[in-house]
Amino acid sequence: LPIFRRNNFGASVGGPIRKDKTFFYAVYEGLRQTQGFTAVDTVPPAACYDAFHQANPDWIIPVACGGDGTAVVHDVMRPLVVLHPRPNLPGSTNNFTFATSNTVSANFGQIRVDQNFSANDTMFGRYTIDDGRLNNANLNTSQSTTGSAIPGFRITAPSRNQFLTVGENHIFSTALLNTARLSFSRTGWDVQNIEPSELTGPGYSFVPGLAMGTIAISGGFTSIGPGITYGPPGVSFYHIQNIYTLSDDLFYTRGRHALKFGVLYNRYNQGMVSFLFAQGQASFPSLANFYRGYYSVILSQNPDSDVNRFFIYNTLGTYLQDDWRVNSRLTL
């Protein structure tokens, strides 16, 4: 059975820094998870594997592989043809299976400090950090423990989120209170393809200077190459967002009226680096056409493409609210 292991642990500590004035509270939580699964891939029949690895020096395409006994594997395709593993699932002619695992790690930490300046003036500061990493062997990230996976090809997705907030409360009188907050948040994540280092060069690269792209063969065969990560295959996808926030709320009570006034300002800085189809994808209409090098579609990002996406914008909002207690049974 594929292994499943999860360790979840944490700690918290808090107390005074200065008696009756300054206090702190800190927490940490960690997660380590390994979730195994048995991958089942559809690959060319064993006769194809044996022909191109052992007893076929002329690279003739066998009839069992869609050939006619005379056609040969194109020179350009030979390094790619031998990448498919040999079927090994008992009772099946074209299924390859192996045990693998997906791993997840996460570290979460938060600390808060409260400061009492006086009975009418208090302040707090809070910092949060959340680090995570997914290491996935599955080509389909939406199905983490089922489906297909090719040995040597993985997806890794690190992320880091950070949040910093400072807030101040001031009581002017029994009827007037002001609350102000200033915060900064940064969220960032990355998706990267991991594949064997030797699959780069003239014999493998669809795009010069980059590792091998994805090979898709019609007929139900499992794609081989870099994983499909949040869209089309590519080298990497990186996203980071910074948000700066300033808010202020004023609470005023007068008679039967509870008045609230507020303003909220946000500045968003977003940056994305998107390599879609950077390594390329080649689709073939059949196994025989794959061996011959007859493709149906080649997809590749233009090497001169601008892969950066930047968005900067601001939002500003204000409000006025009056809770009017008409009587003990009705408030508007």
mmCIF file of C-alpha atoms in Angstrom:
data_model
loop_
_atom_site.group_PDB
_atom_site.id
_atom_site.type_symbol
_atom_site.label_atom_id
_atom_site.label_comp_id
_atom_site.label_asym_id
_atom_site.label_seq_id
_atom_site.Cartn_x
_atom_site.Cartn_y
_atom_site.Cartn_z
ATOM 1 C CA LEU A 1 0.000 0.000 0.000
ATOM 2 C CA PRO A 2 1.238 3.528 -0.720
ATOM 3 C CA ILE A 3 2.293 5.251 2.452
ATOM 4 C CA PHE A 4 0.395 8.035 4.138
ATOM 5 C CA ARG A 5 2.111 10.011 6.860
ATOM 6 C CA ARG A 6 1.086 13.311 8.433
ATOM 7 C CA ASN A 7 2.799 15.103 11.309
ATOM 8 C CA ASN A 8 1.060 18.189 12.699
ATOM 9 C CA PHE A 9 2.719 20.015 15.564
ATOM 10 C CA GLY A 10 2.865 23.435 17.161
ATOM 11 C CA ALA A 11 3.440 25.554 20.237
ATOM 12 C CA SER A 12 2.299 28.823 21.767
ATOM 13 C CA VAL A 13 3.717 31.149 24.406
ATOM 14 C CA GLY A 14 2.621 34.466 25.828
ATOM 15 C CA GLY A 15 2.983 36.759 28.787
ATOM 16 C CA PRO A 16 3.931 40.239 29.982
ATOM 17 C CA ILE A 17 7.001 42.129 28.801
ATOM 18 C CA ARG A 18 6.368 45.078 31.123
ATOM 19 C CA LYS A 19 3.909 44.605 33.941
ATOM 20 C CA ASP A 20 0.469 46.004 33.124
ATOM 21 C CA LYS A 21 1.943 47.764 30.071
ATOM 22 C CA THR A 22 3.324 45.466 27.383
ATOM 23 C CA PHE A 23 2.233 41.932 26.512
ATOM 24 C CA PHE A 24 3.065 39.433 23.796
ATOM 25 C CA TYR A 25 1.616 36.221 22.405
ATOM 26 C CA ALA A 26 3.279 33.960 19.822
ATOM 27 C CA VAL A 27 2.153 30.784 18.052
ATOM 28 C CA TYR A 28 3.721 28.292 15.647
ATOM 29 C CA GLU A 29 2.237 25.403 13.709
ATOM 30 C CA GLY A 30 3.980 22.976 11.366
ATOM 31 C CA LEU A 31 2.694 20.363 8.937
ATOM 32 C CA ARG A 32 4.596 17.606 7.163
ATOM 33 C CA GLN A 33 2.658 15.245 4.930
ATOM 34 C CA THR A 34 3.566 12.435 2.548
ATOM 35 C CA GLN A 35 0.678 10.966 0.600
ATOM 36 C CA GLY A 36 1.555 8.033 -1.595
ATOM 37 C CA PHE A 37 -0.365 6.743 -4.583
ATOM 38 C CA THR A 38 0.071 4.141 -7.286
ATOM 39 C CA ALA A 39 0.376 5.730 -10.728
ATOM 40 C CA VAL A 40 -0.943 3.844 -13.747
ATOM 41 C CA ASP A 41 0.284 5.102 -17.131
ATOM 42 C CA THR A 42 -0.730 4.065 -20.627
ATOM 43 C CA VAL A 43 2.454 3.546 -22.636
ATOM 44 C CA PRO A 44 3.354 1.871 -25.974
ATOM 45 C CA PRO A 45 3.203 -1.951 -25.939
ATOM 46 C CA ALA A 46 6.130 -3.998 -24.698
ATOM 47 C CA ALA A 47 6.929 -5.035 -28.283
ATOM 48 C CA CYS A 48 7.703 -1.389 -29.086
ATOM 49 C CA TYR A 49 9.920 -0.982 -26.038
ATOM 50 C CA ASP A 50 11.845 -4.181 -26.783
ATOM 51 C CA ALA A 51 12.270 -3.308 -30.456
ATOM 52 C CA PHE A 52 13.830 0.068 -29.775
ATOM 53 C CA HIS A 53 15.964 -1.019 -26.824
ATOM 54 C CA GLN A 54 17.225 -4.463 -27.827
ATOM 55 C CA ALA A 55 16.708 -6.313 -31.097
ATOM 56 C CA ASN A 56 16.027 -3.671 -33.724
ATOM 57 C CA PRO A 57 19.234 -1.894 -34.755
ATOM 58 C CA ASP A 58 17.568 -0.548 -37.926
ATOM 59 C CA TRP A 59 14.768 1.191 -35.944
ATOM 60 C CA ILE A 60 12.039 -0.458 -38.031
ATOM 61 C CA ILE A 61 8.573 0.262 -36.621
ATOM 62 C CA PRO A 62 6.920 -3.099 -35.740
ATOM 63 C CA VAL A 63 3.381 -3.841 -36.904
ATOM 64 C CA ALA A 64 2.332 -3.975 -33.229
ATOM 65 C CA CYS A 65 3.348 -0.321 -32.981
ATOM 66 C CA GLY A 66 1.388 0.832 -36.028
ATOM 67 C CA GLY A 67 4.132 0.169 -38.527
ATOM 68 C CA ASP A 68 4.141 -1.867 -41.746
ATOM 69 C CA GLY A 69 7.484 -3.589 -41.266
ATOM 70 C CA THR A 70 9.335 -1.206 -43.569
ATOM 71 C CA ALA A 71 8.926 2.305 -42.111
ATOM 72 C CA VAL A 72 11.595 3.376 -39.652
ATOM 73 C CA VAL A 73 11.750 5.769 -36.701
ATOM 74 C CA HIS A 74 12.874 9.214 -37.812
ATOM 75 C CA ASP A 75 16.372 10.132 -36.644
ATOM 76 C CA VAL A 76 15.082 13.216 -34.798
ATOM 77 C CA MET A 77 12.554 11.123 -32.818
ATOM 78 C CA ARG A 78 14.895 8.389 -31.594
ATOM 79 C CA PRO A 79 16.004 10.114 -28.356
ATOM 80 C CA LEU A 80 12.332 10.745 -27.512
ATOM 81 C CA VAL A 81 11.050 7.282 -28.446
ATOM 82 C CA VAL A 82 13.192 5.528 -25.837
ATOM 83 C CA LEU A 83 11.848 7.684 -22.998
ATOM 84 C CA HIS A 84 8.675 5.640 -22.580
ATOM 85 C CA PRO A 85 8.973 2.975 -19.854
ATOM 86 C CA ARG A 86 8.233 -0.689 -20.528
ATOM 87 C CA PRO A 87 4.763 -1.940 -19.483
ATOM 88 C CA ASN A 88 4.951 -3.796 -16.180
ATOM 89 C CA LEU A 89 1.368 -4.206 -14.967
ATOM 90 C CA PRO A 90 0.492 -7.936 -14.898
ATOM 91 C CA GLY A 91 -2.302 -8.816 -17.290
ATOM 92 C CA SER A 92 -1.909 -5.613 -19.292
ATOM 93 C CA THR A 93 -0.093 -5.061 -22.585
ATOM 94 C CA ASN A 94 0.431 -1.308 -22.341
ATOM 95 C CA ASN A 95 0.203 -0.180 -18.703
ATOM 96 C CA PHE A 96 3.142 0.915 -16.608
ATOM 97 C CA THR A 97 2.683 1.315 -12.861
ATOM 98 C CA PHE A 98 4.854 2.479 -10.003
ATOM 99 C CA ALA A 99 4.442 3.803 -6.487
ATOM 100 C CA THR A 100 5.200 7.451 -5.831
ATOM 101 C CA SER A 101 4.130 10.165 -3.417
ATOM 102 C CA ASN A 102 3.151 13.798 -3.114
ATOM 103 C CA THR A 103 4.513 15.805 -0.213
ATOM 104 C CA VAL A 104 3.303 18.939 1.533
ATOM 105 C CA SER A 105 5.108 21.019 4.134
ATOM 106 C CA ALA A 106 3.858 24.142 5.879
ATOM 107 C CA ASN A 107 5.152 26.452 8.611
ATOM 108 C CA PHE A 108 2.849 29.039 10.167
ATOM 109 C CA GLY A 109 3.921 31.596 12.760
ATOM 110 C CA GLN A 110 2.336 34.640 14.346
ATOM 111 C CA ILE A 111 3.325 37.088 17.061
ATOM 112 C CA ARG A 112 1.304 39.922 18.568
ATOM 113 C CA VAL A 113 2.451 42.647 20.948
ATOM 114 C CA ASP A 114 0.001 44.863 22.860
ATOM 115 C CA GLN A 115 0.997 48.153 24.461
ATOM 116 C CA ASN A 116 -1.097 50.058 27.021
ATOM 117 C CA PHE A 117 0.004 53.689 27.039
ATOM 118 C CA SER A 118 -2.862 54.745 29.291
ATOM 119 C CA ALA A 119 -6.441 53.850 30.103
ATOM 120 C CA ASN A 120 -7.490 55.754 26.984
ATOM 121 C CA ASP A 121 -4.704 54.857 24.544
ATOM 122 C CA THR A 122 -3.702 51.350 23.440
ATOM 123 C CA MET A 123 -1.769 49.952 20.486
ATOM 124 C CA PHE A 124 -0.986 46.551 19.035
ATOM 125 C CA GLY A 125 1.284 45.110 16.368
ATOM 126 C CA ARG A 126 0.878 41.719 14.696
ATOM 127 C CA TYR A 127 3.092 39.829 12.261
ATOM 128 C CA THR A 128 2.105 36.601 10.495
ATOM 129 C CA ILE A 129 4.140 34.392 8.171
ATOM 130 C CA ASP A 130 2.958 31.287 6.365
ATOM 131 C CA ASP A 131 5.440 29.200 4.350
ATOM 132 C CA GLY A 132 4.337 26.222 2.304
ATOM 133 C CA ARG A 133 5.594 23.868 -0.378
ATOM 134 C CA LEU A 134 3.862 21.280 -2.520
ATOM 135 C CA ASN A 135 5.956 18.644 -4.273
ATOM 136 C CA ASN A 136 3.691 16.754 -6.635
ATOM 137 C CA ALA A 137 4.482 13.722 -8.795
ATOM 138 C CA ASN A 138 1.085 13.777 -10.485
ATOM 139 C CA LEU A 139 0.672 15.480 -13.845
ATOM 140 C CA ASN A 140 -2.812 16.555 -12.772
ATOM 141 C CA THR A 141 -2.606 18.776 -9.706
ATOM 142 C CA SER A 142 -6.368 18.617 -9.168
ATOM 143 C CA GLN A 143 -6.146 14.860 -8.509
ATOM 144 C CA SER A 144 -3.277 14.543 -6.095
ATOM 145 C CA THR A 145 -3.497 10.791 -5.450
ATOM 146 C CA THR A 146 -4.928 9.308 -8.636
ATOM 147 C CA GLY A 147 -4.136 9.235 -12.298
ATOM 148 C CA SER A 148 -0.865 9.315 -14.153
ATOM 149 C CA ALA A 149 2.699 10.295 -13.381
ATOM 150 C CA ILE A 150 5.955 9.719 -15.213
ATOM 151 C CA PRO A 151 9.105 8.908 -13.189
ATOM 152 C CA GLY A 152 11.513 11.816 -13.073
ATOM 153 C CA PHE A 153 8.932 14.532 -13.787
ATOM 154 C CA ARG A 154 7.524 16.468 -10.846
ATOM 155 C CA ILE A 155 5.952 19.777 -9.934
ATOM 156 C CA THR A 156 7.088 21.909 -7.020
ATOM 157 C CA ALA A 157 5.098 24.891 -5.764
ATOM 158 C CA PRO A 158 6.605 26.998 -2.952
ATOM 159 C CA SER A 159 4.662 29.856 -1.390
ATOM 160 C CA ARG A 160 5.190 32.503 1.268
ATOM 161 C CA ASN A 161 2.546 34.814 2.727
ATOM 162 C CA GLN A 162 3.369 37.628 5.160
ATOM 163 C CA PHE A 163 1.055 40.043 6.959
ATOM 164 C CA LEU A 164 1.951 43.000 9.186
ATOM 165 C CA THR A 165 -0.646 45.096 11.025
ATOM 166 C CA VAL A 166 -0.359 48.003 13.466
ATOM 167 C CA GLY A 167 -3.478 49.316 15.171
ATOM 168 C CA GLU A 168 -4.229 52.088 17.676
ATOM 169 C CA ASN A 169 -7.362 52.723 19.759
ATOM 170 C CA HIS A 170 -7.943 56.089 21.416
ATOM 171 C CA ILE A 171 -10.827 56.952 23.732
ATOM 172 C CA PHE A 172 -11.474 60.702 23.645
ATOM 173 C CA SER A 173 -14.495 60.500 25.940
ATOM 174 C CA THR A 174 -17.230 58.113 27.003
ATOM 175 C CA ALA A 175 -18.999 59.004 23.752
ATOM 176 C CA LEU A 176 -16.124 59.210 21.249
ATOM 177 C CA LEU A 177 -13.718 56.433 20.167
ATOM 178 C CA ASN A 178 -11.258 56.315 17.262
ATOM 179 C CA THR A 179 -9.621 53.216 15.778
ATOM 180 C CA ALA A 180 -6.797 53.440 13.207
ATOM 181 C CA ARG A 181 -4.984 50.619 11.404
ATOM 182 C CA LEU A 182 -2.041 50.395 9.055
ATOM 183 C CA SER A 183 -1.212 47.081 7.385
ATOM 184 C CA PHE A 184 0.970 45.496 4.749
ATOM 185 C CA SER A 185 0.521 42.062 3.195
ATOM 186 C CA ARG A 186 2.637 40.138 0.716
ATOM 187 C CA THR A 187 1.437 36.911 -0.851
ATOM 188 C CA GLY A 188 3.603 35.035 -3.291
ATOM 189 C CA TRP A 189 3.677 31.598 -4.894
ATOM 190 C CA ASP A 190 5.547 29.837 -7.630
ATOM 191 C CA VAL A 191 4.970 26.759 -9.779
ATOM 192 C CA GLN A 192 7.998 25.036 -11.278
ATOM 193 C CA ASN A 193 8.532 21.950 -13.407
ATOM 194 C CA ILE A 194 11.222 19.514 -12.312
ATOM 195 C CA GLU A 195 12.577 17.024 -14.843
ATOM 196 C CA PRO A 196 15.776 15.060 -15.495
ATOM 197 C CA SER A 197 18.674 17.386 -16.250
ATOM 198 C CA GLU A 198 19.864 15.256 -19.161
ATOM 199 C CA LEU A 199 16.684 16.047 -21.143
ATOM 200 C CA THR A 200 18.132 19.328 -22.416
ATOM 201 C CA GLY A 201 19.984 19.782 -25.675
ATOM 202 C CA PRO A 202 19.583 19.237 -29.411
ATOM 203 C CA GLY A 203 18.099 15.761 -29.030
ATOM 204 C CA TYR A 204 15.371 16.767 -26.583
ATOM 205 C CA SER A 205 14.707 20.500 -26.480
ATOM 206 C CA PHE A 206 11.762 21.846 -28.468
ATOM 207 C CA VAL A 207 12.935 25.374 -27.692
ATOM 208 C CA PRO A 208 16.710 26.015 -27.743
ATOM 209 C CA GLY A 209 18.206 26.451 -24.300
ATOM 210 C CA LEU A 210 15.229 25.000 -22.417
ATOM 211 C CA ALA A 211 14.474 21.502 -21.182
ATOM 212 C CA MET A 212 12.268 19.108 -23.139
ATOM 213 C CA GLY A 213 8.638 20.047 -23.655
ATOM 214 C CA THR A 214 5.533 17.872 -23.427
ATOM 215 C CA ILE A 215 4.743 15.002 -25.821
ATOM 216 C CA ALA A 216 1.063 14.159 -26.315
ATOM 217 C CA ILE A 217 0.040 11.127 -28.386
ATOM 218 C CA SER A 218 -3.583 10.462 -29.350
ATOM 219 C CA GLY A 219 -5.007 7.080 -28.454
ATOM 220 C CA GLY A 220 -5.101 7.434 -24.678
ATOM 221 C CA PHE A 221 -1.350 7.406 -24.082
ATOM 222 C CA THR A 222 -0.048 9.226 -21.015
ATOM 223 C CA SER A 223 1.696 12.478 -21.870
ATOM 224 C CA ILE A 224 5.389 12.546 -21.142
ATOM 225 C CA GLY A 225 7.299 15.682 -20.235
ATOM 226 C CA PRO A 226 6.787 18.584 -17.840
ATOM 227 C CA GLY A 227 3.571 18.645 -15.864
ATOM 228 C CA ILE A 228 0.422 20.545 -16.664
ATOM 229 C CA THR A 229 0.517 23.230 -13.983
ATOM 230 C CA TYR A 230 -2.435 25.585 -13.565
ATOM 231 C CA GLY A 231 -2.949 25.779 -17.299
ATOM 232 C CA PRO A 232 -0.755 24.835 -20.259
ATOM 233 C CA PRO A 233 2.690 23.270 -19.769
ATOM 234 C CA GLY A 234 5.457 25.736 -19.092
ATOM 235 C CA VAL A 235 8.678 26.426 -17.298
ATOM 236 C CA SER A 236 7.270 28.302 -14.352
ATOM 237 C CA PHE A 237 4.528 30.569 -13.129
ATOM 238 C CA TYR A 238 5.287 33.160 -10.476
ATOM 239 C CA HIS A 239 2.880 35.498 -8.734
ATOM 240 C CA ILE A 240 3.380 38.086 -5.991
ATOM 241 C CA GLN A 241 0.983 40.660 -4.582
ATOM 242 C CA ASN A 242 1.673 43.527 -2.175
ATOM 243 C CA ILE A 243 -1.221 45.354 -0.517
ATOM 244 C CA TYR A 244 -0.832 48.523 1.555
ATOM 245 C CA THR A 245 -3.858 49.403 3.664
ATOM 246 C CA LEU A 246 -4.778 52.404 5.818
ATOM 247 C CA SER A 247 -8.101 52.620 7.630
ATOM 248 C CA ASP A 248 -9.698 54.798 10.282
ATOM 249 C CA ASP A 249 -13.043 54.434 12.065
ATOM 250 C CA LEU A 250 -14.663 56.975 14.385
ATOM 251 C CA PHE A 251 -17.488 55.985 16.754
ATOM 252 C CA TYR A 252 -19.649 58.692 18.338
ATOM 253 C CA THR A 253 -22.665 58.176 20.589
ATOM 254 C CA ARG A 254 -25.139 60.986 21.111
ATOM 255 C CA GLY A 255 -28.519 60.421 22.698
ATOM 256 C CA ARG A 256 -30.311 57.701 20.776
ATOM 257 C CA HIS A 257 -27.843 57.861 17.879
ATOM 258 C CA ALA A 258 -24.740 55.669 17.454
ATOM 259 C CA LEU A 259 -22.757 57.279 14.633
ATOM 260 C CA LYS A 260 -19.914 55.634 12.732
ATOM 261 C CA PHE A 261 -17.609 57.259 10.178
ATOM 262 C CA GLY A 262 -14.808 55.508 8.334
ATOM 263 C CA VAL A 263 -12.333 55.538 5.485
ATOM 264 C CA LEU A 264 -10.392 52.681 3.887
ATOM 265 C CA TYR A 265 -7.529 53.050 1.404
ATOM 266 C CA ASN A 266 -5.811 50.155 -0.400
ATOM 267 C CA ARG A 267 -2.907 50.156 -2.813
ATOM 268 C CA TYR A 268 -2.416 46.960 -4.798
ATOM 269 C CA ASN A 269 0.855 46.011 -6.481
ATOM 270 C CA GLN A 270 0.596 42.750 -8.406
ATOM 271 C CA GLY A 271 3.312 41.093 -10.438
ATOM 272 C CA MET A 272 3.172 37.873 -12.438
ATOM 273 C CA VAL A 273 5.707 36.054 -14.562
ATOM 274 C CA SER A 274 3.965 33.594 -16.848
ATOM 275 C CA PHE A 275 5.843 31.126 -19.053
ATOM 276 C CA LEU A 276 3.028 29.428 -20.965
ATOM 277 C CA PHE A 277 4.187 26.778 -23.430
ATOM 278 C CA ALA A 278 7.717 28.122 -23.041
ATOM 279 C CA GLN A 279 9.188 24.605 -23.376
ATOM 280 C CA GLY A 280 6.725 23.721 -26.112
ATOM 281 C CA GLN A 281 4.219 20.937 -26.640
ATOM 282 C CA ALA A 282 4.105 18.516 -29.575
ATOM 283 C CA SER A 283 0.904 16.565 -30.302
ATOM 284 C CA PHE A 284 0.867 13.487 -32.539
ATOM 285 C CA PRO A 285 -2.266 11.899 -34.087
ATOM 286 C CA SER A 286 -1.095 8.306 -33.515
ATOM 287 C CA LEU A 287 1.733 6.199 -32.135
ATOM 288 C CA ALA A 288 3.044 5.400 -35.635
ATOM 289 C CA ASN A 289 3.079 9.086 -36.545
ATOM 290 C CA PHE A 290 4.955 9.823 -33.328
ATOM 291 C CA TYR A 291 7.685 7.403 -34.377
ATOM 292 C CA ARG A 292 7.828 8.958 -37.849
ATOM 293 C CA GLY A 293 7.882 12.486 -36.473
ATOM 294 C CA TYR A 294 4.578 13.511 -38.098
ATOM 295 C CA TYR A 295 3.029 15.933 -35.619
ATOM 296 C CA SER A 296 -0.441 17.477 -35.765
ATOM 297 C CA VAL A 297 0.154 20.528 -33.562
ATOM 298 C CA ILE A 298 3.225 22.273 -32.191
ATOM 299 C CA LEU A 299 2.627 24.873 -29.498
ATOM 300 C CA SER A 300 5.333 27.185 -28.228
ATOM 301 C CA GLN A 301 5.595 30.618 -26.714
ATOM 302 C CA ASN A 302 7.424 33.131 -28.861
ATOM 303 C CA PRO A 303 10.954 33.445 -27.395
ATOM 304 C CA ASP A 304 10.609 37.237 -27.620
ATOM 305 C CA SER A 305 7.346 37.333 -25.666
ATOM 306 C CA ASP A 306 7.000 39.646 -22.688
ATOM 307 C CA VAL A 307 6.286 37.240 -19.836
ATOM 308 C CA ASN A 308 5.804 39.946 -17.190
ATOM 309 C CA ARG A 309 2.378 41.151 -16.077
ATOM 310 C CA PHE A 310 2.186 44.108 -13.698
ATOM 311 C CA PHE A 311 -0.921 45.692 -12.226
ATOM 312 C CA ILE A 312 -0.938 48.703 -9.893
ATOM 313 C CA TYR A 313 -4.179 50.256 -8.699
ATOM 314 C CA ASN A 314 -5.775 51.998 -5.716
ATOM 315 C CA THR A 315 -9.141 51.755 -4.005
ATOM 316 C CA LEU A 316 -10.718 54.304 -1.679
ATOM 317 C CA GLY A 317 -13.905 53.863 0.280
ATOM 318 C CA THR A 318 -15.776 55.869 2.906
ATOM 319 C CA TYR A 319 -18.950 55.298 4.880
ATOM 320 C CA LEU A 320 -21.343 56.998 7.259
ATOM 321 C CA GLN A 321 -23.705 55.004 9.439
ATOM 322 C CA ASP A 322 -26.286 56.026 12.024
ATOM 323 C CA ASP A 323 -27.955 53.469 14.305
ATOM 324 C CA TRP A 324 -31.008 55.333 15.616
ATOM 325 C CA ARG A 325 -32.764 53.685 18.559
ATOM 326 C CA VAL A 326 -36.332 54.818 18.049
ATOM 327 C CA ASN A 327 -37.532 52.907 21.115
ATOM 328 C CA SER A 328 -36.707 49.792 23.066
ATOM 329 C CA ARG A 329 -38.190 47.590 20.338
ATOM 330 C CA LEU A 330 -37.112 49.391 17.162
ATOM 331 C CA THR A 331 -33.736 50.526 15.851
ATOM 332 C CA LEU A 332 -33.194 52.034 12.410
#
